[in-house]
Short mmCIF file of C-alpha atoms and ligand atoms in Angstrom, two decimals:
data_model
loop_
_atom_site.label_atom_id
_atom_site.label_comp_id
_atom_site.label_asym_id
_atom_site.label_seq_id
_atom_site.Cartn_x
_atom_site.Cartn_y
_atom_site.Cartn_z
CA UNK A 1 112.58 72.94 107.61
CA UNK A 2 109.50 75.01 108.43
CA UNK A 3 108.73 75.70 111.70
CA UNK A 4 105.09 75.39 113.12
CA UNK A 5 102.88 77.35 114.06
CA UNK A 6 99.11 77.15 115.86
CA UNK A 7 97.52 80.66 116.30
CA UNK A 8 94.12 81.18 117.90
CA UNK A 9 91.49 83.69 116.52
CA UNK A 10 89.45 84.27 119.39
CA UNK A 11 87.25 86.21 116.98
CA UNK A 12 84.34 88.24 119.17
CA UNK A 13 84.61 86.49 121.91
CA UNK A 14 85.09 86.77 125.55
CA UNK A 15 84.94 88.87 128.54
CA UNK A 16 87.58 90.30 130.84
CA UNK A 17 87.02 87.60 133.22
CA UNK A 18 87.11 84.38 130.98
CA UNK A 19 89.80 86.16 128.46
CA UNK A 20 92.23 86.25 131.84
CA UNK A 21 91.22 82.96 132.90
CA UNK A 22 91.76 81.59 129.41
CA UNK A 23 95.05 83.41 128.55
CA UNK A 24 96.68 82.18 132.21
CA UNK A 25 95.90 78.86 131.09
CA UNK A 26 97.87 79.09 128.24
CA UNK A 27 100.66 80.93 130.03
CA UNK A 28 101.18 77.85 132.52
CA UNK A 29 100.29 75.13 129.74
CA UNK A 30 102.71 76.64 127.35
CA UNK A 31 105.60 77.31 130.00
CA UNK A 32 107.39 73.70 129.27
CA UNK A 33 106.85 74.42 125.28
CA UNK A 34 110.13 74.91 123.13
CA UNK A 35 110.58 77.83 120.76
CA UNK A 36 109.71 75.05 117.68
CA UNK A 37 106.74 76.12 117.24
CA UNK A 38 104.91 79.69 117.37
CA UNK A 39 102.04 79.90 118.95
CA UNK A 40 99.71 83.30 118.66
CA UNK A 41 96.46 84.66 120.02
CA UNK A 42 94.02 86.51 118.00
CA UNK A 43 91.78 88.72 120.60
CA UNK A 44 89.45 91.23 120.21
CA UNK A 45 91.06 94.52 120.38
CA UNK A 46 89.92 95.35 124.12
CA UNK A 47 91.63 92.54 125.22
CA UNK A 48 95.26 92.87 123.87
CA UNK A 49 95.90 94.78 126.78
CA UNK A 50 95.07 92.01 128.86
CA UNK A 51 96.52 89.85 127.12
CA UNK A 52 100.15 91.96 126.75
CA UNK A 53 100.02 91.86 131.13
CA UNK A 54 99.78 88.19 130.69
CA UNK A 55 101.60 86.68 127.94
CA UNK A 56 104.81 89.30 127.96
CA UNK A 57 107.86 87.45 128.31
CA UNK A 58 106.48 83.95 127.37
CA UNK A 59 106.57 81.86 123.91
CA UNK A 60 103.03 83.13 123.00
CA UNK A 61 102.61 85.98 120.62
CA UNK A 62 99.18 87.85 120.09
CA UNK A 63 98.21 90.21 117.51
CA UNK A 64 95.08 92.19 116.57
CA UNK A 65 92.20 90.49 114.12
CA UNK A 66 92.27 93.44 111.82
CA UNK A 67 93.26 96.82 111.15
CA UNK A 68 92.98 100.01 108.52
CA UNK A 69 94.93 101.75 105.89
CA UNK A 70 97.52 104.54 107.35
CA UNK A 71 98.36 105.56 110.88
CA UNK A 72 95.77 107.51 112.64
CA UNK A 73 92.82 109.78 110.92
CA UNK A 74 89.05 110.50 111.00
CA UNK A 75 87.85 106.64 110.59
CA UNK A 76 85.39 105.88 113.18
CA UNK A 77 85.69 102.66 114.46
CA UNK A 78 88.40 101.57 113.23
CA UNK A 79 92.41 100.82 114.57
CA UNK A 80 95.36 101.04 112.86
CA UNK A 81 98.73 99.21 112.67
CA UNK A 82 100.55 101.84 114.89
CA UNK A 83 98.01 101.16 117.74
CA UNK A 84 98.24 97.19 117.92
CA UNK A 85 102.72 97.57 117.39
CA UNK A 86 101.56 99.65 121.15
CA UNK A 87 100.46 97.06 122.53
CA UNK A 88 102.69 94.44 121.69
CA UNK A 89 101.66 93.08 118.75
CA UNK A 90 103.41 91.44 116.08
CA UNK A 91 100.40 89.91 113.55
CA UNK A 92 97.38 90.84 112.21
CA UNK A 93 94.96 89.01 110.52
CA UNK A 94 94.24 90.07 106.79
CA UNK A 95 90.91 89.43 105.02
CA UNK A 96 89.68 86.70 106.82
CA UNK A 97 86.90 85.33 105.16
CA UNK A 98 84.35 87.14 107.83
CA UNK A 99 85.49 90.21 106.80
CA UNK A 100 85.33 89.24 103.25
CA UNK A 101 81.98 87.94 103.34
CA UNK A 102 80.14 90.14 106.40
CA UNK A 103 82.04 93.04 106.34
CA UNK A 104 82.68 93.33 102.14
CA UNK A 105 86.31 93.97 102.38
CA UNK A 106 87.48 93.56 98.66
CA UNK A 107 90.73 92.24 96.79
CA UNK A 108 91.59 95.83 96.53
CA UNK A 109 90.80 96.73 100.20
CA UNK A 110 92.36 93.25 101.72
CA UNK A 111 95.76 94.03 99.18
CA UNK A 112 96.46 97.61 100.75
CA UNK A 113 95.58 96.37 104.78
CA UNK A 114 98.39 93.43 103.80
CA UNK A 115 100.62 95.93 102.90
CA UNK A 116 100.21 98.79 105.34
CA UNK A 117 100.58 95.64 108.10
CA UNK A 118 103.74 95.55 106.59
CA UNK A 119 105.02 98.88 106.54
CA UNK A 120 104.28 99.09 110.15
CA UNK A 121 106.32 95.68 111.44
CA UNK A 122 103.46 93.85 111.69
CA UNK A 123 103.31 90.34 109.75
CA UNK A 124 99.93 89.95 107.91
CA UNK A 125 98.27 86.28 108.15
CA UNK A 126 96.45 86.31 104.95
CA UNK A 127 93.03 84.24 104.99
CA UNK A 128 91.92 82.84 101.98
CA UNK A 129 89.80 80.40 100.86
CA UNK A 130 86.96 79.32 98.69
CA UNK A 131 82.99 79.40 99.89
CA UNK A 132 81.55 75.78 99.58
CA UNK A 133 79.35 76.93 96.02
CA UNK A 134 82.73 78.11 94.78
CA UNK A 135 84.30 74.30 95.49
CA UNK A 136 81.54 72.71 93.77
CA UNK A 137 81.47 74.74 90.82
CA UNK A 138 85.45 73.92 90.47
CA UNK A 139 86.29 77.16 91.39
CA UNK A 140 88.31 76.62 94.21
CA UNK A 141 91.60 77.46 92.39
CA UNK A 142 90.21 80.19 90.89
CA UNK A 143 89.21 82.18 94.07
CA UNK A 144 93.02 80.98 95.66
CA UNK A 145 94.74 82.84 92.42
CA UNK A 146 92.89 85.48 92.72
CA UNK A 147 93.03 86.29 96.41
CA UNK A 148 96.70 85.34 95.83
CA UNK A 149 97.62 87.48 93.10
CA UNK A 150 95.36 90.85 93.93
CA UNK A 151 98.12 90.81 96.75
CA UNK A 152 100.98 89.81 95.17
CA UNK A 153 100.31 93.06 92.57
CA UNK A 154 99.72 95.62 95.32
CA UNK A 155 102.59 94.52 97.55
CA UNK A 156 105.13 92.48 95.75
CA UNK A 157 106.09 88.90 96.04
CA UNK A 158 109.00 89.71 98.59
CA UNK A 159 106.65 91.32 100.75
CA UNK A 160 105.63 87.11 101.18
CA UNK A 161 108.91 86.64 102.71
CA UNK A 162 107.21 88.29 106.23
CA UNK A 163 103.66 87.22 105.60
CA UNK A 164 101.80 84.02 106.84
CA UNK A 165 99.14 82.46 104.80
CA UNK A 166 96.04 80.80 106.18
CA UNK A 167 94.09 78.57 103.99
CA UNK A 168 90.29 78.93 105.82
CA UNK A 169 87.79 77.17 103.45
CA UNK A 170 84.81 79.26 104.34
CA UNK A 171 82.70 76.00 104.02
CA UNK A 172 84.34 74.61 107.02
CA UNK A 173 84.47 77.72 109.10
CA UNK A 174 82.38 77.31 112.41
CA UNK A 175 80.68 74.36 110.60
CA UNK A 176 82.47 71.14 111.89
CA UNK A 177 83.01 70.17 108.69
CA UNK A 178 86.84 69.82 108.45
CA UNK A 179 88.79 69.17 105.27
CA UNK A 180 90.25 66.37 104.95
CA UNK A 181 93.82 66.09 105.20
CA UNK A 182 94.27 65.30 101.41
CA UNK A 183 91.65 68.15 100.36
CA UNK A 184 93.90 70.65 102.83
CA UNK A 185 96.84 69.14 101.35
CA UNK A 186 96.17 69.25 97.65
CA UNK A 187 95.08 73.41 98.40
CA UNK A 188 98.28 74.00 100.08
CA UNK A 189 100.62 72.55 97.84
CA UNK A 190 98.48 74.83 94.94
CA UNK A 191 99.26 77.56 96.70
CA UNK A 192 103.02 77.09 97.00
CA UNK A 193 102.93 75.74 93.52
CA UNK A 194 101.49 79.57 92.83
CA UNK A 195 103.97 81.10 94.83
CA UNK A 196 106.79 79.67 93.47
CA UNK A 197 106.16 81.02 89.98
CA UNK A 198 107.13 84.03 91.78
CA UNK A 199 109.57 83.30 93.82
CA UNK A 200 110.79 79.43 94.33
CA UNK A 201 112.53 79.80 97.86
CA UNK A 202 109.73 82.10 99.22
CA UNK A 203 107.25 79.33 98.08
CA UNK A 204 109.26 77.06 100.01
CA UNK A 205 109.78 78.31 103.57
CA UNK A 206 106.51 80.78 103.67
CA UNK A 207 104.53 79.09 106.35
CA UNK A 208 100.75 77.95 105.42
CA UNK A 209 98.56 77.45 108.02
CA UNK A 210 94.61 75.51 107.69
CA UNK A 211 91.94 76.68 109.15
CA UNK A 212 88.51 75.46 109.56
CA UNK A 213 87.23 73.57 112.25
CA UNK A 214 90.66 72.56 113.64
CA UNK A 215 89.96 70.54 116.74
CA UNK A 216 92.25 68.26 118.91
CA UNK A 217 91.45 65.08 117.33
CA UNK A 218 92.05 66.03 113.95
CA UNK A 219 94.61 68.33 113.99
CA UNK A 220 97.43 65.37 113.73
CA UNK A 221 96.48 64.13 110.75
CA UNK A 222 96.51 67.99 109.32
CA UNK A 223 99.60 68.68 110.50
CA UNK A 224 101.48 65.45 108.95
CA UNK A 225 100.34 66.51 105.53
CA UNK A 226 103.67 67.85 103.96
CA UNK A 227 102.37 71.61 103.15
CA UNK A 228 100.56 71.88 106.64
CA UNK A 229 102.40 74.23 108.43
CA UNK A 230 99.86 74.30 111.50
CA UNK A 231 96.27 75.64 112.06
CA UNK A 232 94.46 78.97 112.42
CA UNK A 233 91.66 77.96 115.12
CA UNK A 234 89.06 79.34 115.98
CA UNK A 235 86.15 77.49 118.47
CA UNK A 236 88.66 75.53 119.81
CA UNK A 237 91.03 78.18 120.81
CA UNK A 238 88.58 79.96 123.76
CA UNK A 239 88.85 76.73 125.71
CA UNK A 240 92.56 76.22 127.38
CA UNK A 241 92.67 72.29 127.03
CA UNK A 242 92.21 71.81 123.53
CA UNK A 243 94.14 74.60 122.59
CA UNK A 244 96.94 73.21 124.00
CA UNK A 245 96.03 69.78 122.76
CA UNK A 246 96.62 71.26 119.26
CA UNK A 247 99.57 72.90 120.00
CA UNK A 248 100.65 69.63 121.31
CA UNK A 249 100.45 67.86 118.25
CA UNK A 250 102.34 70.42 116.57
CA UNK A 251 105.19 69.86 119.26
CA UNK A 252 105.04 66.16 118.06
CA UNK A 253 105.30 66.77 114.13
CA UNK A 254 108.16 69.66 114.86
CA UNK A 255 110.06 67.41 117.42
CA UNK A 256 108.86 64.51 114.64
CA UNK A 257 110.94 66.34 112.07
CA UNK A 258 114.30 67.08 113.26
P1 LIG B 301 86.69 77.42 113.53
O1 LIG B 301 87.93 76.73 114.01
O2 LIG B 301 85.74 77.77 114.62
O3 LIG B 301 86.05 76.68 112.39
O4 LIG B 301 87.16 78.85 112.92
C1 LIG B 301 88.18 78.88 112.00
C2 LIG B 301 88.56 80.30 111.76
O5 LIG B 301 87.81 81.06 111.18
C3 LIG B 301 89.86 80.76 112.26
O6 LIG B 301 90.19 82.00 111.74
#
């Protein structure tokens, strides 16, 4: 059985003040949780030393939205996996579709950060996902082999076994517009259908998150769909109560399934 798992991507958001009001919340809201789900945080970088005073020694995990090839070097602006394993972290977000789109991080690019997350002890929550043209022109498959595969090349399928994936139609990013259930469903079980041409028990227990305009009231119905394996959210993760909410109803379907 798969365990849950609701992680937060706090994206730039945030000051000292609210990020310490936000992650106490969590602390104390999360304190009566079991271990049967994982829950994560995704803050900006000058937070995660907040966040490690505050969420050491609880069920909550946090790890860094992105990071560069190699350990330290002449790179400007940029952090490497090294730097976020000091300061607690045990993620990182991989070519979320942001960085994709904004920031023009490639297959190429996106295959070598998922595997120099690796090398470093970090586990790499790959974002993919198709842009809403993409899903009308029947691409959507497509884009999800592709993304898929340009990482599967670089880094091996094995690699999987310590990798997350996050399904994040960019169509319902920030939008409101959630998938439905089925329309998550029938992406996730694609993917695992992909995987397991590779590998048949990493297809099986690799856990797939959806992401895109996750929210407390329809994050149930999400998580009941049999390839759900939680939600990577992003608005409603900066506010404490529906946060939790969702992580609630991931409690339900984990305590659901046993
Ligand atoms: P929203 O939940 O705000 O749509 O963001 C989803 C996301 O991009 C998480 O990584």
């Amino acid at each position: 059985m798969r365990k849950k798992m609701v992680a937060g991507n706090w994206k730039m958001c945030g000051s000292r003040c609210n990020v310490d009001a936000l992650a106490d919340a969590i602390k104390k809201g999360t304190k009566s949780f079991s271990t049967k789900i994982d829950i994560v945080i995704f803050p900006s970088f000058v937070h995660l030393q907040l966040i490690e005073n505050i969420l050491v020694d609880t069920l909550v995990s946090w790890g860094g939205q992105n990071l560069y090839l190699g350990a330290q070097g002449a790179f400007t602006g940029e952090i490497s996996g090294p730097m976020l394993v000091d300061y607690g972290c045990q993620y990182v977000l991989v070519g979320h579709s942001e960085r994709r789109i904004i920031f023009h991080e490639d297959l190429k690019l996106i295959a070598a950060k998922f595997k120099t997350a690796l090398e470093y002890g970090l586990k790499p929550v790959l974002c993919i996902g198709e842009t809403l043209a993409e899903r009308e022109q029947q691409k959507t498959e497509k884009v999800i082999t592709e993304q898929l595969e340009s990482v599967i090349e670089l880094a091996g399928i094995d690699a999987f076994r310590h990798a997350v994936i996050a399904y994040e139609p960019v169509w319902a990013i920030g939008t409101g517009l959630t998938a439905t259930p089925e329309q998550a469903q029938e992406v996730h079980a694609f993917i695992r259908k992909l995987l397991a041409k590779h590998h048949p028990d990493i297809a099986n227990t690799i856990c797939i998150l959806y992401g895109g305009s996750v929210k407390a009231d329809n994050a149930a119905g999400l998580f009941a769909m049999p390839d759900i394996d939680g939600g990577l959210v992003g608005g409603a993760s900066l506010e404490a109560k529906s946060f939790l909410a969702i992580c609630e109803n991931a409690l339900e379907k984990a305590a659901g399934s046993v």
